[in-house]
Short mmCIF file of C-alpha atoms in Angstrom, two decimals:
data_model
loop_
_atom_site.label_atom_id
_atom_site.label_comp_id
_atom_site.label_asym_id
_atom_site.label_seq_id
_atom_site.Cartn_x
_atom_site.Cartn_y
_atom_site.Cartn_z
CA LYS E 87 0.83 12.70 32.90
CA ALA E 88 3.30 15.58 32.94
CA GLY E 89 3.58 18.26 29.90
CA VAL E 90 6.16 19.55 28.16
CA THR E 91 8.84 20.85 29.47
CA GLN E 92 11.99 23.32 28.02
CA THR E 93 15.40 24.05 29.79
CA PRO E 94 16.14 26.86 30.45
CA ARG E 95 13.24 28.82 30.79
CA TYR E 96 15.36 32.28 29.53
CA LEU E 97 18.76 32.93 28.67
CA ILE E 98 20.82 35.93 27.56
CA LYS E 99 23.98 35.61 25.45
CA THR E 100 26.18 37.82 23.55
CA ARG E 101 26.74 37.84 19.39
CA GLY E 102 28.73 34.84 18.28
CA GLN E 103 28.39 32.77 20.47
CA GLN E 104 26.38 29.87 20.47
CA VAL E 105 23.13 27.83 22.60
CA THR E 106 21.78 25.09 23.29
CA LEU E 107 18.42 24.31 24.15
CA SER E 108 16.38 21.54 25.14
CA CYS E 109 13.55 19.63 25.18
CA SER E 110 11.90 16.87 26.99
CA PRO E 111 8.50 15.49 25.61
CA ILE E 112 5.62 14.02 27.08
CA SER E 113 6.24 10.57 28.74
CA GLY E 114 5.83 8.10 25.61
CA HIS E 115 5.65 10.58 22.83
CA ARG E 116 8.03 10.39 19.90
CA SER E 117 7.69 13.32 17.90
CA VAL E 118 9.54 16.35 18.68
CA SER E 119 8.94 20.28 16.70
CA TRP E 120 10.49 23.49 17.36
CA TYR E 121 9.29 26.44 16.72
CA GLN E 122 10.66 30.32 16.79
CA GLN E 123 8.36 32.81 17.90
CA THR E 124 9.28 36.28 17.24
CA PRO E 125 6.99 39.67 17.32
CA GLY E 126 8.19 40.05 13.10
CA GLN E 127 7.91 36.60 11.68
CA GLY E 128 5.37 34.63 14.44
CA LEU E 129 5.82 31.14 14.95
CA GLN E 130 7.35 29.88 12.64
CA PHE E 131 8.70 25.95 12.27
CA LEU E 132 11.77 25.13 12.32
CA PHE E 133 12.46 20.92 12.17
CA GLU E 134 11.15 17.50 13.64
CA TYR E 135 12.50 14.79 14.72
CA PHE E 136 11.51 11.54 15.63
CA SER E 137 12.52 8.27 16.81
CA GLU E 138 15.76 9.91 16.54
CA THR E 139 15.41 10.82 12.48
CA GLN E 140 14.98 14.32 11.77
CA ARG E 141 11.55 14.27 9.50
CA ASN E 142 11.17 17.42 8.90
CA LYS E 143 12.74 21.08 8.39
CA GLY E 144 11.96 24.81 7.79
CA ASN E 145 13.01 27.31 6.21
CA PHE E 146 15.93 28.16 8.30
CA PRO E 147 20.29 28.98 7.94
CA GLY E 148 22.21 26.06 9.00
CA ARG E 149 23.68 27.31 12.36
CA PHE E 150 20.04 26.26 13.58
CA SER E 151 20.38 22.55 14.41
CA GLY E 152 18.73 20.01 16.60
CA ARG E 153 18.86 16.27 17.50
CA GLN E 154 16.61 13.27 19.08
CA PHE E 155 18.22 10.98 21.95
CA SER E 156 16.49 7.53 22.45
CA ASN E 157 14.62 8.52 25.29
CA SER E 158 12.78 11.48 23.08
CA ARG E 159 14.36 13.94 24.82
CA SER E 160 15.50 16.37 21.91
CA GLU E 161 17.78 19.40 22.33
CA MET E 162 17.97 22.39 19.43
CA ASN E 163 21.74 24.71 19.06
CA VAL E 164 22.10 27.66 17.79
CA SER E 165 25.19 28.44 16.60
CA THR E 166 27.12 31.88 15.60
CA LEU E 167 24.42 33.47 17.14
CA GLU E 168 23.26 36.63 15.55
CA LEU E 169 20.92 40.22 17.15
CA GLY E 170 18.11 38.19 15.32
CA ASP E 171 17.68 35.45 17.22
CA SER E 172 16.18 36.97 20.15
CA ALA E 173 13.06 34.98 20.51
CA LEU E 174 10.98 32.56 22.25
CA TYR E 175 11.65 28.89 21.12
CA LEU E 176 9.41 26.20 21.57
CA CYS E 177 8.69 22.87 21.81
CA ALA E 178 5.60 20.68 21.01
CA SER E 179 5.43 17.09 21.66
CA SER E 180 3.03 14.45 20.25
CA ALA E 181 2.73 10.76 19.47
CA GLY E 182 3.66 11.62 15.69
CA ARG E 183 1.61 9.34 13.87
CA GLY E 184 -0.64 11.50 11.69
CA ILE E 185 -2.63 14.51 12.23
CA GLU E 186 -2.23 14.58 16.61
CA THR E 187 -2.44 17.68 17.95
CA GLN E 188 0.92 18.95 19.26
CA TYR E 189 1.25 20.15 23.56
CA PHE E 190 3.71 22.63 23.92
CA GLY E 191 6.03 23.51 26.22
CA PRO E 192 5.98 26.98 28.01
CA GLY E 193 9.07 27.87 25.60
CA THR E 194 12.87 29.06 26.20
CA ARG E 195 12.83 33.12 25.56
CA LEU E 196 16.31 33.56 24.35
CA LEU E 197 18.37 37.15 24.18
CA VAL E 198 21.44 38.02 22.16
CA LEU E 199 23.01 41.49 23.18
CA ALA Y 220 2.10 25.60 0.04
CA GLN Y 221 -0.58 25.80 3.15
CA SER Y 222 -0.84 29.27 4.81
CA VAL Y 223 -3.05 30.49 7.20
CA THR Y 224 -4.39 34.98 7.00
CA GLN Y 225 -5.93 35.95 10.38
CA LEU Y 226 -7.59 38.99 9.72
CA GLY Y 227 -7.27 41.80 12.50
CA SER Y 228 -4.67 41.77 14.86
CA HIS Y 229 -6.34 42.83 17.64
CA VAL Y 230 -10.09 42.37 18.88
CA SER Y 231 -11.81 44.47 21.68
CA VAL Y 232 -14.94 43.15 23.10
CA SER Y 233 -16.31 43.63 26.41
CA GLU Y 234 -17.39 41.02 28.87
CA GLY Y 235 -20.25 39.23 27.92
CA ALA Y 236 -20.38 39.89 23.84
CA LEU Y 237 -19.61 37.40 21.72
CA VAL Y 238 -16.41 36.32 20.46
CA LEU Y 239 -15.65 35.98 16.96
CA LEU Y 240 -11.34 35.62 15.47
CA ARG Y 241 -11.40 35.02 12.04
CA CYS Y 242 -9.02 32.21 9.87
CA ASN Y 243 -9.03 31.76 6.80
CA TYR Y 244 -6.07 28.92 5.11
CA SER Y 245 -5.52 28.02 1.71
CA SER Y 246 -4.15 24.14 1.09
CA SER Y 247 -4.26 22.37 -2.36
CA VAL Y 248 -5.49 19.77 -0.59
CA PRO Y 249 -8.25 19.35 2.41
CA PRO Y 250 -6.04 20.63 5.68
CA TYR Y 251 -6.82 19.97 9.27
CA LEU Y 252 -6.79 22.87 11.14
CA PHE Y 253 -5.90 24.40 15.11
CA TRP Y 254 -6.78 27.18 17.01
CA TYR Y 255 -4.43 27.82 20.03
CA VAL Y 256 -4.34 30.26 22.75
CA GLN Y 257 -1.22 31.58 24.19
CA TYR Y 258 -1.69 33.10 27.65
CA PRO Y 259 1.39 36.31 28.69
CA ASN Y 260 4.65 33.54 29.21
CA GLN Y 261 3.36 30.82 28.59
CA GLY Y 262 3.42 28.12 25.37
CA LEU Y 263 0.81 27.29 23.50
CA GLN Y 264 -2.62 25.50 24.54
CA LEU Y 265 -4.73 23.88 21.77
CA LEU Y 266 -8.55 25.07 22.26
CA LEU Y 267 -9.91 22.69 19.45
CA LYS Y 268 -9.00 21.33 15.91
CA TYR Y 269 -10.74 20.04 12.68
CA THR Y 270 -9.66 16.33 11.25
CA SER Y 271 -12.20 16.34 8.57
CA ALA Y 272 -14.72 14.84 11.08
CA ALA Y 273 -17.64 17.10 11.88
CA THR Y 274 -17.12 20.79 10.63
CA LEU Y 275 -18.51 22.13 13.57
CA VAL Y 276 -16.18 21.85 16.33
CA LYS Y 277 -16.37 21.88 19.84
CA GLY Y 278 -13.16 23.23 22.39
CA ILE Y 279 -12.06 23.85 25.56
CA ASN Y 280 -13.39 26.63 27.49
CA GLY Y 281 -16.64 27.08 24.98
CA PHE Y 282 -15.31 27.85 22.07
CA GLU Y 283 -16.49 26.85 18.80
CA ALA Y 284 -15.17 27.14 15.76
CA GLU Y 285 -17.05 26.08 11.67
CA PHE Y 286 -14.51 24.57 8.83
CA LYS Y 287 -16.45 25.83 6.02
CA LYS Y 288 -15.11 24.82 2.77
CA SER Y 289 -16.35 26.91 0.64
CA GLU Y 290 -15.60 29.97 2.54
CA THR Y 291 -11.81 28.71 3.22
CA SER Y 292 -12.24 29.65 6.68
CA PHE Y 293 -12.06 28.62 10.21
CA HIS Y 294 -13.53 31.55 12.13
CA LEU Y 295 -13.70 30.54 15.76
CA THR Y 296 -16.45 31.86 18.01
CA LYS Y 297 -17.35 32.03 21.93
CA PRO Y 298 -21.18 32.90 22.60
CA SER Y 299 -19.77 35.32 25.84
CA ALA Y 300 -16.57 36.79 26.59
CA HIS Y 301 -15.00 36.30 29.78
CA MET Y 302 -12.31 38.09 31.07
CA SER Y 303 -9.73 34.97 31.60
CA ASP Y 304 -10.42 34.87 27.68
CA ALA Y 305 -7.83 37.85 27.24
CA ALA Y 306 -5.33 36.04 25.31
CA GLU Y 307 -3.05 36.04 22.07
CA TYR Y 308 -4.83 33.02 19.92
CA PHE Y 309 -3.33 31.98 16.86
CA CYS Y 310 -4.98 29.76 14.09
CA ALA Y 311 -2.55 27.23 12.49
CA VAL Y 312 -3.24 24.49 9.30
CA SER Y 313 -1.22 21.08 9.05
CA LEU Y 314 -1.93 18.91 5.68
CA ASN Y 315 -2.83 15.41 5.80
CA THR Y 316 0.95 14.34 5.92
CA GLY Y 317 2.91 11.87 9.03
CA PHE Y 318 5.29 15.35 9.36
CA GLN Y 319 4.06 17.26 12.86
CA LYS Y 320 4.36 20.67 11.02
CA LEU Y 321 2.23 23.41 11.55
CA VAL Y 322 1.74 26.63 9.97
CA PHE Y 323 0.20 29.54 11.85
CA GLY Y 324 -1.36 32.28 11.38
CA THR Y 325 0.12 35.97 13.15
CA GLY Y 326 -2.42 36.07 15.84
CA THR Y 327 -5.20 37.85 16.72
CA ARG Y 328 -4.90 39.60 20.67
CA LEU Y 329 -7.94 39.43 22.49
CA LEU Y 330 -8.69 42.51 24.82
CA VAL Y 331 -11.85 41.59 27.31
CA SER Y 332 -13.23 44.91 28.75
CA PRO Y 333 -14.98 44.89 31.98
#
Protein backbone atom coordinates (compact mmCIF):
# COMPACT_ATOMS: atom_id res chain seq x y z
CA LYS A 1 0.00 0.00 0.00
CA ALA A 2 1.14 3.49 -0.71
CA GLY A 3 1.83 5.60 2.34
CA VAL A 4 0.46 8.96 3.33
CA THR A 5 1.35 11.61 0.78
CA GLN A 6 1.48 15.34 1.31
CA THR A 7 1.77 18.09 -1.23
CA PRO A 8 3.56 20.31 -1.68
CA ARG A 9 6.64 19.31 0.30
CA TYR A 10 7.95 22.86 0.58
CA LEU A 11 6.28 26.24 0.43
CA ILE A 12 7.42 29.81 0.81
CA LYS A 13 4.79 32.46 1.44
CA THR A 14 4.73 36.02 2.66
CA ARG A 15 2.85 37.43 5.61
CA GLY A 16 -0.83 38.01 4.97
CA GLN A 17 -1.12 35.40 2.26
CA GLN A 18 -3.08 32.22 2.59
CA VAL A 19 -1.97 28.66 1.92
CA THR A 20 -3.60 25.30 1.28
CA LEU A 21 -1.89 22.03 2.07
CA SER A 22 -3.06 18.65 0.83
CA CYS A 23 -2.94 15.18 2.35
CA SER A 24 -3.84 11.86 0.78
CA PRO A 25 -4.29 9.10 3.36
CA ILE A 26 -3.50 5.45 3.05
CA SER A 27 -6.11 3.67 0.98
CA GLY A 28 -9.04 2.61 3.16
CA HIS A 29 -8.23 5.02 5.98
CA ARG A 30 -11.04 7.37 6.88
CA SER A 31 -9.40 9.45 9.58
CA VAL A 32 -6.96 12.25 8.82
CA SER A 33 -5.27 14.27 11.54
CA TRP A 34 -3.08 17.34 11.17
CA TYR A 35 -0.21 18.40 13.40
CA GLN A 36 2.04 21.43 13.47
CA GLN A 37 5.70 20.95 14.39
CA THR A 38 7.87 23.90 15.39
CA PRO A 39 11.15 24.10 17.33
CA GLY A 40 9.51 26.19 20.03
CA GLN A 41 6.16 24.47 20.53
CA GLY A 42 6.98 20.96 19.37
CA LEU A 43 4.26 18.78 17.89
CA GLN A 44 0.77 20.15 18.37
CA PHE A 45 -2.54 18.69 17.28
CA LEU A 46 -4.51 20.86 14.88
CA PHE A 47 -7.63 18.85 14.01
CA GLU A 48 -8.94 15.48 12.95
CA TYR A 49 -11.42 14.62 10.25
CA PHE A 50 -13.37 11.39 9.93
CA SER A 51 -15.81 10.72 7.12
CA GLU A 52 -15.80 14.38 6.09
CA THR A 53 -16.61 15.60 9.63
CA GLN A 54 -14.29 17.39 12.01
CA ARG A 55 -14.22 15.22 15.13
CA ASN A 56 -11.68 17.01 17.23
CA LYS A 57 -9.89 20.34 17.18
CA GLY A 58 -6.78 21.62 18.85
CA ASN A 59 -6.16 25.02 20.36
CA PHE A 60 -5.41 27.03 17.24
CA PRO A 61 -6.97 30.25 15.99
CA GLY A 62 -9.73 30.25 13.42
CA ARG A 63 -7.22 31.12 10.70
CA PHE A 64 -6.48 27.40 10.64
CA SER A 65 -9.18 25.37 8.99
CA GLY A 66 -9.54 22.10 7.19
CA ARG A 67 -11.84 19.86 5.30
CA GLN A 68 -12.09 16.30 4.13
CA PHE A 69 -13.47 15.04 0.87
CA SER A 70 -15.53 11.94 0.19
CA ASN A 71 -12.40 10.06 -0.90
CA SER A 72 -10.85 10.85 2.53
CA ARG A 73 -8.29 13.24 1.09
CA SER A 74 -7.91 16.26 3.30
CA GLU A 75 -6.80 19.83 2.95
CA MET A 76 -5.86 22.37 5.55
CA ASN A 77 -5.91 26.08 4.98
CA VAL A 78 -4.16 28.85 6.83
CA SER A 79 -5.36 32.36 6.09
CA THR A 80 -3.61 35.64 6.83
CA LEU A 81 -0.26 33.98 7.38
CA GLU A 82 1.96 35.13 10.23
CA LEU A 83 5.68 34.61 10.69
CA GLY A 84 4.93 32.21 13.53
CA ASP A 85 3.07 29.90 11.17
CA SER A 86 6.39 28.76 9.74
CA ALA A 87 6.48 25.10 10.61
CA LEU A 88 6.43 21.52 9.41
CA TYR A 89 2.81 20.47 8.95
CA LEU A 90 2.30 16.75 9.34
CA CYS A 91 -0.69 14.75 8.27
CA ALA A 92 -1.50 11.33 9.71
CA SER A 93 -4.07 8.77 8.71
CA SER A 94 -5.70 5.83 10.41
CA ALA A 95 -8.78 3.69 10.00
CA GLY A 96 -10.34 5.92 12.64
CA ARG A 97 -11.98 3.45 14.97
CA GLY A 98 -10.65 3.22 18.51
CA ILE A 99 -7.01 3.79 19.31
CA GLU A 100 -5.14 2.88 16.20
CA THR A 101 -1.75 3.54 14.81
CA GLN A 102 -1.52 6.83 13.01
CA TYR A 103 0.66 6.74 9.93
CA PHE A 104 2.39 10.00 9.19
CA GLY A 105 3.27 11.58 5.90
CA PRO A 106 6.59 13.32 5.22
CA GLY A 107 5.14 16.73 5.98
CA THR A 108 4.93 20.08 4.26
CA ARG A 109 7.52 22.60 5.34
CA LEU A 110 6.05 26.09 5.26
CA LEU A 111 8.23 29.18 5.49
CA VAL A 112 6.51 32.51 5.99
CA LEU A 113 8.59 35.57 5.16
CA ALA B 1 -5.74 16.63 30.64
CA GLN B 2 -3.11 14.19 29.59
CA SER B 3 0.51 15.18 29.08
CA VAL B 4 3.88 13.65 28.40
CA THR B 5 7.30 14.60 29.77
CA GLN B 6 10.49 13.48 28.10
CA LEU B 7 13.57 13.95 30.25
CA GLY B 8 16.62 15.05 28.32
CA SER B 9 16.38 16.91 25.04
CA HIS B 10 19.61 15.21 23.93
CA VAL B 11 21.02 11.80 24.79
CA SER B 12 24.46 10.70 23.61
CA VAL B 13 25.60 7.10 23.51
CA SER B 14 28.40 5.16 21.91
CA GLU B 15 27.69 2.57 19.26
CA GLY B 16 26.93 -0.72 21.00
CA ALA B 17 25.86 0.92 24.26
CA LEU B 18 22.46 0.73 25.90
CA VAL B 19 19.90 3.27 24.78
CA LEU B 20 17.49 4.59 27.41
CA LEU B 21 15.04 7.36 26.55
CA ARG B 22 12.74 8.45 29.34
CA CYS B 23 9.05 9.22 29.13
CA ASN B 24 6.62 9.98 31.94
CA TYR B 25 2.94 10.54 31.37
CA SER B 26 0.07 12.16 33.15
CA SER B 27 -3.43 10.94 32.52
CA SER B 28 -6.59 10.70 34.57
CA VAL B 29 -7.67 7.57 32.72
CA PRO B 30 -5.72 4.58 31.46
CA PRO B 31 -3.60 5.90 28.63
CA TYR B 32 -2.51 4.53 25.33
CA LEU B 33 1.17 5.28 24.81
CA PHE B 34 3.32 5.46 21.72
CA TRP B 35 6.92 5.99 20.71
CA TYR B 36 7.64 7.52 17.33
CA VAL B 37 10.95 8.21 15.61
CA GLN B 38 11.68 11.05 13.22
CA TYR B 39 14.64 11.07 10.88
CA PRO B 40 15.79 14.38 9.33
CA ASN B 41 13.36 15.79 6.79
CA GLN B 42 10.92 12.95 7.30
CA GLY B 43 7.62 12.33 9.03
CA LEU B 44 7.10 10.22 12.11
CA GLN B 45 7.42 6.46 12.14
CA LEU B 46 5.82 4.33 14.82
CA LEU B 47 8.30 2.33 16.89
CA LEU B 48 5.84 0.71 19.29
CA LYS B 49 2.61 1.25 21.19
CA TYR B 50 1.04 0.23 24.49
CA THR B 51 -2.69 -0.39 24.47
CA SER B 52 -3.26 -2.07 27.86
CA ALA B 53 -2.22 -5.57 26.84
CA ALA B 54 1.30 -6.69 27.83
CA THR B 55 3.24 -4.13 29.84
CA LEU B 56 6.48 -4.94 28.01
CA VAL B 57 6.09 -3.89 24.41
CA LYS B 58 8.48 -4.86 21.66
CA GLY B 59 8.79 -2.68 18.61
CA ILE B 60 10.74 -2.38 15.43
CA ASN B 61 14.52 -2.10 15.07
CA GLY B 62 15.14 -3.84 18.42
CA PHE B 63 13.43 -1.22 20.58
CA GLU B 64 11.18 -2.04 23.49
CA ALA B 65 9.37 -0.15 26.23
CA GLU B 66 7.85 -1.09 29.57
CA PHE B 67 4.66 0.44 30.89
CA LYS B 68 4.92 1.04 34.64
CA LYS B 69 1.71 2.38 36.08
CA SER B 70 3.14 2.93 39.56
CA GLU B 71 5.85 5.16 38.10
CA THR B 72 3.67 6.61 35.30
CA SER B 73 6.53 5.82 32.97
CA PHE B 74 7.01 4.35 29.51
CA HIS B 75 10.76 4.42 28.92
CA LEU B 76 12.21 3.30 25.59
CA THR B 77 15.25 1.02 25.54
CA LYS B 78 17.50 -0.75 23.08
CA PRO B 79 20.31 -3.05 24.26
CA SER B 80 22.84 -2.00 21.65
CA ALA B 81 22.83 1.28 19.73
CA HIS B 82 23.57 1.46 16.02
CA MET B 83 24.68 4.53 14.13
CA SER B 84 21.41 4.34 12.20
CA ASP B 85 19.46 4.93 15.44
CA ALA B 86 20.51 8.57 15.49
CA ALA B 87 17.24 10.47 15.18
CA GLU B 88 14.65 12.29 17.26
CA TYR B 89 12.30 10.23 19.37
CA PHE B 90 8.87 11.29 20.54
CA CYS B 91 6.70 9.80 23.24
CA ALA B 92 2.95 10.37 22.83
CA VAL B 93 -0.21 9.66 24.77
CA SER B 94 -3.78 9.21 23.63
CA LEU B 95 -6.97 8.73 25.57
CA ASN B 96 -9.08 5.65 25.05
CA THR B 97 -11.55 7.40 22.84
CA GLY B 98 -12.46 7.22 19.21
CA PHE B 99 -10.67 10.46 18.52
CA GLN B 100 -7.28 10.18 16.95
CA LYS B 101 -5.54 12.88 18.96
CA LEU B 102 -1.99 12.37 20.10
CA VAL B 103 -0.33 14.54 22.72
CA PHE B 104 3.43 14.50 22.17
CA GLY B 105 6.38 15.08 24.42
CA THR B 106 9.04 17.57 23.43
CA GLY B 107 11.26 14.92 21.90
CA THR B 108 14.71 13.52 22.63
CA ARG B 109 17.47 13.68 20.07
CA LEU B 110 19.62 10.56 20.19
CA LEU B 111 23.23 11.00 19.15
CA VAL B 112 25.29 7.87 18.47
CA SER B 113 29.06 8.12 18.28
CA PRO B 114 31.37 5.50 16.78
